[in-house]
Amino acid sequence: MDQTTPATSQLEFGNQRFLRDLLGQQDVHLRGIENALGVKISASGNSLIIAGDEDQRDIASRVTTQLYDLIQRGYPVYPSDVDYAIRILSQDHSANLKDIFLDTVYVSSNRRTITPKSLAQKAYIDALRRYDIVFGIGPAGTGKTYLAMAVAVAELMKHKVSRVVLTRPAVEAGEKLGFLPGDLAEKINPYLRPLYDALHDMVDFDRVQKMIERGVIEVAPLAFMRGRTLNDSFVILDEAQNTTREQMKMFLTRLGYGSKAVITGDVTQVDLPTGTRSGLKEAQRILRNINGINFTLFTEKDVVRHRLVQDVITAYERDQEEQERHDEERRTRRRSHLQARPDHRHLRHGSGSKPDRDPALEPNDPASPGTESGRGEPRLRDGSDDPRAE
């Protein structure tokens, strides 16, 4: 029950045990809501009293009532879930947390339920289930690869696909690693380690090893995809911003019958050599109007890592925008300076250069270049014509 006064909102909850779960250990959940929204929340019996700005009170009321409803349905709420709920309802007041948090993608090996944590993640998962080719583009930490892998493993366990193929280009992230020791598998393993980490987080280690040995799960660099046709497979291309145009086309044309392809990347973290265009950027431009291909875009608001990661991404994006604005201003000033500069090209050759010849002047005209001061036919000092001209 919601009882509202001009400065406060009072919420009534029916079950004391569920309310304790909503408050969190030592009221950690309430403190998170207070810090994020700038409100004050006090508990009294089965009631919560929220004081603060009207808009922020409204969001806080929606967060608490919807989280309480999730707890009633058996969903365990953690401090991170409170943070995600605040982000979602701040973006869209009409959002329903049940539709997002209760959409179970996969239950991992440690019994942890993998679910979407933002509106974009929910749209991404829906696209993964509906489309055969999906692009997930956005900053690091938004769950692009992790959720794609969760859906892939879930499809594999349901026998909807016969294998999962994970690939990424072997491109160094700025630093030079030099010659790596070992055979081919050991050389490329550092580039593929993030994919193994996500995989082991969902399936226990021994089971993953057996699947890899049988070829049910394959982790390989992008170069190994050339010349293959991948039927009945769930294929994930990670770090796609580091593909070239040719590599991206090669990967997309590997798709066979009964297969899905997911391409993930962050267009702000391209590690290709200077002057090389990113295949992910090119694909976004070329394929955006093709039916059956989905592009899901993430922002810093969808970051599900440490709360400071979102602030770090925002700060870098703001600095990048400032740099681009300053560069554009410098280019504009340079163009204006060049346009305002007077044209001195006609003085470039100096007084000793040969002037343009005027065809209207006679060759022996005193004003023509043939005069004594010019370089035409010489004349005698007494003014008579040169006898050699007769």
Short mmCIF file of C-alpha atoms in Angstrom, two decimals:
data_model
loop_
_atom_site.label_atom_id
_atom_site.label_comp_id
_atom_site.label_asym_id
_atom_site.label_seq_id
_atom_site.Cartn_x
_atom_site.Cartn_y
_atom_site.Cartn_z
CA MET A 1 0.00 0.00 0.00
CA ASP A 2 1.32 3.44 -0.94
CA GLN A 3 0.55 6.42 1.31
CA THR A 4 2.00 9.66 -0.06
CA THR A 5 2.34 13.14 1.46
CA PRO A 6 3.86 16.23 -0.21
CA ALA A 7 7.35 15.38 1.14
CA THR A 8 7.27 11.60 1.75
CA SER A 9 5.99 8.32 0.38
CA GLN A 10 4.99 5.43 2.67
CA LEU A 11 4.97 1.86 1.39
CA GLU A 12 3.33 -1.06 3.20
CA PHE A 13 4.55 -4.66 2.79
CA GLY A 14 2.70 -7.77 3.92
CA ASN A 15 5.49 -10.18 4.83
CA GLN A 16 8.13 -9.33 7.41
CA ARG A 17 10.60 -11.98 6.19
CA PHE A 18 10.44 -10.80 2.60
CA LEU A 19 10.86 -7.22 3.80
CA ARG A 20 14.06 -8.17 5.65
CA ASP A 21 15.40 -9.68 2.42
CA LEU A 22 14.50 -6.45 0.65
CA LEU A 23 16.39 -4.37 3.23
CA GLY A 24 19.48 -6.56 2.89
CA GLN A 25 22.09 -7.40 5.47
CA GLN A 26 22.52 -4.38 7.74
CA ASP A 27 20.15 -2.48 5.41
CA VAL A 28 22.77 -2.50 2.63
CA HIS A 29 20.09 -2.46 -0.08
CA LEU A 30 18.38 0.60 1.36
CA ARG A 31 21.70 2.42 1.68
CA GLY A 32 22.38 1.68 -1.99
CA ILE A 33 19.03 3.18 -3.02
CA GLU A 34 19.60 6.24 -0.83
CA ASN A 35 23.08 6.90 -2.22
CA ALA A 36 22.02 6.41 -5.85
CA LEU A 37 18.83 8.50 -5.74
CA GLY A 38 19.54 11.04 -3.02
CA VAL A 39 16.56 10.04 -0.86
CA LYS A 40 16.16 9.01 2.77
CA ILE A 41 14.47 5.70 3.61
CA SER A 42 13.44 4.58 7.09
CA ALA A 43 11.85 1.28 8.08
CA SER A 44 9.07 1.04 10.65
CA GLY A 45 7.38 -2.31 11.18
CA ASN A 46 6.19 -3.49 7.79
CA SER A 47 6.49 0.00 6.27
CA LEU A 48 9.10 2.00 4.44
CA ILE A 49 9.00 5.80 4.51
CA ILE A 50 10.79 7.52 1.62
CA ALA A 51 11.66 11.23 1.82
CA GLY A 52 13.19 13.40 -0.90
CA ASP A 53 12.58 14.87 -4.35
CA GLU A 54 9.30 13.74 -5.89
CA ASP A 55 10.81 12.19 -9.03
CA GLN A 56 13.50 10.37 -7.05
CA ARG A 57 10.92 9.18 -4.52
CA ASP A 58 8.88 7.76 -7.38
CA ILE A 59 11.86 5.80 -8.70
CA ALA A 60 12.75 4.57 -5.20
CA SER A 61 9.15 3.42 -4.67
CA ARG A 62 9.18 1.51 -7.96
CA VAL A 63 12.52 -0.10 -7.16
CA THR A 64 11.49 -1.29 -3.70
CA THR A 65 8.03 -2.57 -4.68
CA GLN A 66 9.29 -4.43 -7.77
CA LEU A 67 12.25 -5.96 -5.92
CA TYR A 68 9.87 -7.08 -3.17
CA ASP A 69 7.72 -8.76 -5.81
CA LEU A 70 10.81 -10.57 -7.17
CA ILE A 71 11.69 -11.78 -3.67
CA GLN A 72 8.16 -13.14 -3.26
CA ARG A 73 8.71 -15.15 -6.43
CA GLY A 74 11.88 -16.71 -5.04
CA TYR A 75 14.43 -14.49 -6.80
CA PRO A 76 17.48 -13.83 -4.57
CA VAL A 77 18.28 -10.10 -4.56
CA TYR A 78 21.90 -8.96 -4.19
CA PRO A 79 23.33 -5.42 -3.92
CA SER A 80 24.24 -5.57 -7.61
CA ASP A 81 20.60 -6.34 -8.47
CA VAL A 82 19.52 -3.22 -6.58
CA ASP A 83 21.98 -1.18 -8.63
CA TYR A 84 20.74 -2.69 -11.90
CA ALA A 85 17.11 -2.09 -10.88
CA ILE A 86 17.83 1.58 -10.21
CA ARG A 87 19.49 1.98 -13.62
CA ILE A 88 16.65 0.25 -15.45
CA LEU A 89 13.82 2.16 -13.81
CA SER A 90 15.69 5.46 -14.08
CA GLN A 91 15.91 4.91 -17.85
CA ASP A 92 12.35 3.65 -18.27
CA HIS A 93 9.79 4.23 -15.51
CA SER A 94 7.41 1.78 -17.17
CA ALA A 95 9.91 -1.10 -17.20
CA ASN A 96 8.94 -4.31 -15.42
CA LEU A 97 11.82 -5.94 -13.57
CA LYS A 98 10.08 -9.33 -13.65
CA ASP A 99 10.30 -9.45 -17.43
CA ILE A 100 14.05 -8.83 -17.25
CA PHE A 101 15.37 -10.52 -14.08
CA LEU A 102 13.20 -13.64 -14.38
CA ASP A 103 14.28 -14.32 -17.98
CA THR A 104 16.68 -17.14 -17.14
CA VAL A 105 19.26 -17.67 -19.87
CA TYR A 106 21.27 -20.47 -18.29
CA VAL A 107 22.07 -21.97 -14.89
CA SER A 108 25.86 -22.18 -14.57
CA SER A 109 27.92 -25.04 -13.11
CA ASN A 110 28.01 -23.32 -9.70
CA ARG A 111 24.19 -23.06 -9.81
CA ARG A 112 24.30 -19.34 -10.49
CA THR A 113 21.42 -18.17 -12.65
CA ILE A 114 22.46 -16.05 -15.63
CA THR A 115 19.85 -13.41 -16.43
CA PRO A 116 19.86 -10.01 -18.19
CA LYS A 117 20.64 -7.02 -15.99
CA SER A 118 19.59 -4.10 -18.21
CA LEU A 119 17.09 -3.17 -20.89
CA ALA A 120 19.74 -3.53 -23.61
CA GLN A 121 20.77 -6.95 -22.31
CA LYS A 122 17.15 -8.10 -22.38
CA ALA A 123 16.78 -6.86 -25.98
CA TYR A 124 20.09 -8.57 -26.84
CA ILE A 125 18.97 -11.94 -25.48
CA ASP A 126 15.64 -11.67 -27.30
CA ALA A 127 17.57 -10.95 -30.51
CA LEU A 128 19.89 -13.94 -29.94
CA ARG A 129 16.85 -16.19 -29.74
CA ARG A 130 15.13 -14.69 -32.78
CA TYR A 131 17.81 -13.79 -35.37
CA ASP A 132 20.47 -15.90 -37.09
CA ILE A 133 23.04 -13.09 -37.21
CA VAL A 134 23.33 -10.68 -34.28
CA PHE A 135 25.84 -7.89 -33.70
CA GLY A 136 26.43 -6.78 -30.11
CA ILE A 137 28.31 -3.47 -30.12
CA GLY A 138 29.25 -1.46 -27.05
CA PRO A 139 31.84 -0.77 -24.35
CA ALA A 140 33.62 -3.36 -22.25
CA GLY A 141 31.70 -4.87 -19.36
CA THR A 142 28.24 -4.82 -20.90
CA GLY A 143 27.98 -8.64 -21.12
CA LYS A 144 28.06 -8.89 -24.92
CA THR A 145 30.26 -11.99 -25.12
CA TYR A 146 29.24 -13.51 -21.79
CA LEU A 147 25.52 -13.52 -22.59
CA ALA A 148 26.14 -14.78 -26.11
CA MET A 149 28.14 -17.67 -24.68
CA ALA A 150 25.42 -18.39 -22.10
CA VAL A 151 22.81 -18.60 -24.85
CA ALA A 152 25.16 -20.78 -26.93
CA VAL A 153 25.74 -23.24 -24.07
CA ALA A 154 22.01 -23.32 -23.33
CA GLU A 155 21.26 -24.10 -26.99
CA LEU A 156 23.90 -26.83 -26.93
CA MET A 157 22.48 -28.44 -23.79
CA LYS A 158 19.00 -28.42 -25.35
CA HIS A 159 20.49 -30.09 -28.48
CA LYS A 160 19.32 -27.23 -30.70
CA VAL A 161 22.85 -27.02 -32.13
CA SER A 162 25.51 -29.72 -32.36
CA ARG A 163 28.54 -27.57 -31.52
CA VAL A 164 29.71 -24.18 -30.31
CA VAL A 165 32.55 -22.36 -32.07
CA LEU A 166 34.29 -19.48 -30.29
CA THR A 167 36.74 -17.35 -32.23
CA ARG A 168 38.53 -14.02 -32.13
CA PRO A 169 41.28 -12.30 -34.16
CA ALA A 170 44.81 -12.69 -32.77
CA VAL A 171 45.62 -8.99 -32.46
CA GLU A 172 47.76 -7.54 -29.68
CA ALA A 173 46.10 -4.83 -27.60
CA GLY A 174 48.66 -2.09 -28.14
CA GLU A 175 51.71 -3.71 -26.57
CA LYS A 176 54.08 -5.94 -28.54
CA LEU A 177 54.32 -9.48 -27.16
CA GLY A 178 57.10 -10.57 -29.49
CA PHE A 179 57.70 -14.22 -30.32
CA LEU A 180 55.72 -16.47 -27.99
CA PRO A 181 57.13 -19.88 -26.98
CA GLY A 182 55.56 -23.26 -27.67
CA ASP A 183 53.65 -24.88 -30.50
CA LEU A 184 50.83 -23.22 -32.46
CA ALA A 185 48.18 -23.98 -29.83
CA GLU A 186 50.34 -22.51 -27.06
CA LYS A 187 51.13 -19.41 -29.11
CA ILE A 188 47.49 -18.52 -29.76
CA ASN A 189 46.19 -19.54 -26.33
CA PRO A 190 46.78 -16.10 -24.68
CA TYR A 191 44.51 -14.46 -27.26
CA LEU A 192 41.72 -16.98 -26.57
CA ARG A 193 42.01 -17.06 -22.76
CA PRO A 194 39.04 -14.66 -22.16
CA LEU A 195 36.77 -17.08 -24.04
CA TYR A 196 37.97 -20.01 -21.93
CA ASP A 197 37.40 -17.99 -18.75
CA ALA A 198 33.77 -17.29 -19.62
CA LEU A 199 33.24 -20.90 -20.69
CA HIS A 200 34.62 -22.32 -17.44
CA ASP A 201 32.35 -19.97 -15.51
CA MET A 202 29.32 -21.74 -17.01
CA VAL A 203 30.43 -25.37 -17.38
CA ASP A 204 32.68 -27.27 -14.99
CA PHE A 205 36.29 -27.69 -16.10
CA ASP A 206 36.30 -31.46 -16.73
CA ARG A 207 33.14 -31.30 -18.81
CA VAL A 208 34.55 -28.46 -20.92
CA GLN A 209 37.74 -30.44 -21.58
CA LYS A 210 35.75 -33.47 -22.75
CA MET A 211 33.61 -31.29 -25.03
CA ILE A 212 36.71 -29.70 -26.53
CA GLU A 213 38.32 -33.12 -27.09
CA ARG A 214 35.19 -34.33 -28.89
CA GLY A 215 34.96 -31.15 -30.95
CA VAL A 216 31.59 -30.18 -29.46
CA ILE A 217 33.17 -26.92 -28.28
CA GLU A 218 35.88 -25.37 -30.42
CA VAL A 219 37.98 -22.34 -29.50
CA ALA A 220 40.16 -21.11 -32.37
CA PRO A 221 41.65 -17.94 -33.88
CA LEU A 222 39.75 -16.30 -36.71
CA ALA A 223 42.38 -17.27 -39.30
CA PHE A 224 41.35 -20.92 -38.85
CA MET A 225 37.83 -20.18 -40.11
CA ARG A 226 38.85 -19.67 -43.75
CA GLY A 227 37.52 -22.28 -46.16
CA ARG A 228 35.09 -23.84 -43.67
CA THR A 229 31.29 -24.20 -43.69
CA LEU A 230 29.77 -24.27 -40.22
CA ASN A 231 26.47 -26.17 -40.20
CA ASP A 232 24.25 -26.69 -37.14
CA SER A 233 26.59 -24.49 -35.07
CA PHE A 234 26.44 -21.53 -32.72
CA VAL A 235 29.39 -19.35 -33.72
CA ILE A 236 30.65 -16.39 -31.67
CA LEU A 237 33.19 -13.87 -33.00
CA ASP A 238 34.63 -11.83 -30.14
CA GLU A 239 36.71 -8.62 -30.38
CA ALA A 240 35.32 -8.09 -33.88
CA GLN A 241 36.52 -4.48 -33.94
CA ASN A 242 39.98 -5.91 -34.65
CA THR A 243 38.92 -7.65 -37.85
CA THR A 244 39.58 -6.18 -41.26
CA ARG A 245 36.86 -5.76 -43.87
CA GLU A 246 38.04 -8.93 -45.63
CA GLN A 247 38.12 -10.97 -42.41
CA MET A 248 34.60 -9.91 -41.46
CA LYS A 249 33.26 -10.88 -44.87
CA MET A 250 35.09 -14.20 -44.65
CA PHE A 251 33.59 -14.95 -41.22
CA LEU A 252 30.01 -14.04 -42.15
CA THR A 253 30.13 -16.26 -45.24
CA ARG A 254 31.11 -19.34 -43.15
CA LEU A 255 27.54 -19.68 -41.85
CA GLY A 256 25.81 -22.90 -42.91
CA TYR A 257 22.35 -24.40 -42.45
CA GLY A 258 20.89 -24.41 -38.95
CA SER A 259 23.58 -22.08 -37.60
CA LYS A 260 23.66 -18.80 -35.72
CA ALA A 261 26.43 -16.19 -35.68
CA VAL A 262 27.03 -13.59 -32.97
CA ILE A 263 29.56 -10.81 -33.52
CA THR A 264 30.64 -8.73 -30.53
CA GLY A 265 33.01 -5.79 -30.24
CA ASP A 266 33.73 -2.28 -29.05
CA VAL A 267 34.36 0.19 -31.88
CA THR A 268 36.20 2.53 -29.49
CA GLN A 269 38.97 -0.03 -28.80
CA VAL A 270 40.40 -0.81 -32.24
CA ASP A 271 43.96 -2.21 -32.11
CA LEU A 272 44.50 -2.48 -35.87
CA PRO A 273 47.46 -0.70 -37.53
CA THR A 274 46.92 2.97 -38.31
CA GLY A 275 45.03 3.40 -41.58
CA THR A 276 43.36 -0.04 -41.44
CA ARG A 277 39.57 0.19 -41.29
CA SER A 278 37.71 -1.93 -38.75
CA GLY A 279 35.61 -4.72 -40.24
CA LEU A 280 33.03 -4.22 -37.49
CA LYS A 281 32.51 -0.56 -38.41
CA GLU A 282 32.27 -1.50 -42.09
CA ALA A 283 29.73 -4.26 -41.36
CA GLN A 284 27.60 -1.87 -39.32
CA ARG A 285 27.46 0.49 -42.29
CA ILE A 286 26.97 -2.12 -45.01
CA LEU A 287 24.56 -4.58 -43.34
CA ARG A 288 22.33 -2.34 -41.23
CA ASN A 289 19.37 -2.52 -43.62
CA ILE A 290 19.35 -6.29 -44.23
CA ASN A 291 16.34 -8.12 -42.82
CA GLY A 292 17.31 -10.98 -40.55
CA ILE A 293 20.42 -9.26 -39.18
CA ASN A 294 20.12 -7.52 -35.81
CA PHE A 295 22.33 -4.80 -34.31
CA THR A 296 22.05 -4.34 -30.53
CA LEU A 297 23.89 -1.29 -29.21
CA PHE A 298 25.07 -1.00 -25.61
CA THR A 299 26.11 2.11 -23.66
CA GLU A 300 28.00 2.75 -20.44
CA LYS A 301 24.65 2.45 -18.61
CA ASP A 302 24.66 -1.28 -19.41
CA VAL A 303 28.03 -1.98 -17.75
CA VAL A 304 27.65 -4.81 -15.22
CA ARG A 305 31.15 -4.78 -13.76
CA HIS A 306 32.32 -2.72 -10.79
CA ARG A 307 30.29 0.48 -10.48
CA LEU A 308 33.43 2.55 -11.16
CA VAL A 309 33.83 0.95 -14.60
CA GLN A 310 30.79 2.89 -15.82
CA ASP A 311 32.34 6.13 -14.55
CA VAL A 312 35.68 5.29 -16.21
CA ILE A 313 34.01 4.64 -19.58
CA THR A 314 31.99 7.86 -19.31
CA ALA A 315 35.11 9.88 -18.47
CA TYR A 316 37.05 8.49 -21.44
CA GLU A 317 34.14 9.10 -23.82
CA ARG A 318 33.82 12.68 -22.58
CA ASP A 319 37.56 13.24 -23.06
CA GLN A 320 37.39 11.73 -26.57
CA GLU A 321 34.56 14.10 -27.49
CA GLU A 322 36.59 17.04 -26.16
CA GLN A 323 39.63 15.99 -28.20
CA GLU A 324 37.55 15.64 -31.35
CA ARG A 325 35.97 19.06 -30.76
CA HIS A 326 39.38 20.71 -30.27
CA ASP A 327 40.74 18.98 -33.40
CA GLU A 328 37.79 20.20 -35.44
CA GLU A 329 38.26 23.76 -34.14
CA ARG A 330 41.96 23.67 -35.11
CA ARG A 331 41.09 22.44 -38.59
CA THR A 332 38.48 25.20 -38.95
CA ARG A 333 40.95 27.89 -37.87
CA ARG A 334 43.58 26.54 -40.28
CA ARG A 335 41.14 26.61 -43.20
CA SER A 336 40.07 30.17 -42.32
CA HIS A 337 43.70 31.30 -42.12
CA LEU A 338 44.51 29.80 -45.53
CA GLN A 339 41.45 31.41 -47.13
CA ALA A 340 42.33 34.83 -45.68
CA ARG A 341 45.97 34.71 -46.85
CA PRO A 342 46.61 37.02 -49.91
CA ASP A 343 47.62 35.38 -53.18
CA HIS A 344 51.29 36.25 -53.93
CA ARG A 345 51.78 33.73 -56.68
CA HIS A 346 52.15 36.46 -59.34
CA LEU A 347 55.20 37.82 -57.44
CA ARG A 348 56.79 34.44 -56.94
CA HIS A 349 59.26 34.68 -59.89
CA GLY A 350 60.59 38.16 -59.09
CA SER A 351 61.56 41.01 -61.50
CA GLY A 352 63.97 38.88 -63.52
CA SER A 353 61.33 36.49 -64.81
CA LYS A 354 59.94 36.57 -68.30
CA PRO A 355 56.55 38.31 -68.47
CA ASP A 356 53.66 36.96 -70.49
CA ARG A 357 53.80 38.00 -74.17
CA ASP A 358 51.00 40.24 -75.46
CA PRO A 359 50.06 39.03 -78.96
CA ALA A 360 48.52 42.44 -79.77
CA LEU A 361 51.97 44.08 -79.79
CA GLU A 362 54.13 44.03 -82.92
CA PRO A 363 57.50 42.28 -82.57
CA ASN A 364 59.38 45.55 -83.22
CA ASP A 365 57.01 47.78 -81.23
CA PRO A 366 58.97 49.81 -78.70
CA ALA A 367 56.54 48.66 -76.03
CA SER A 368 56.93 45.00 -77.00
CA PRO A 369 59.39 42.50 -75.56
CA GLY A 370 61.49 43.01 -78.69
CA THR A 371 62.76 46.39 -77.50
CA GLU A 372 66.24 47.14 -76.41
CA SER A 373 65.28 46.42 -72.83
CA GLY A 374 63.64 43.17 -73.85
CA ARG A 375 65.00 40.02 -75.37
CA GLY A 376 63.55 40.28 -78.93
CA GLU A 377 65.32 41.38 -82.14
CA PRO A 378 68.12 43.89 -81.40
CA ARG A 379 67.96 47.35 -82.95
CA LEU A 380 70.87 49.65 -84.03
CA ARG A 381 71.73 52.44 -81.69
CA ASP A 382 70.83 55.11 -84.29
CA GLY A 383 67.33 53.70 -84.56
CA SER A 384 67.77 52.13 -88.08
CA ASP A 385 66.88 48.56 -88.70
CA ASP A 386 69.51 45.91 -88.62
CA PRO A 387 70.76 45.43 -92.23
CA ARG A 388 70.75 41.66 -91.66
CA ALA A 389 66.97 41.81 -91.63
CA GLU A 390 66.97 42.77 -95.39
#
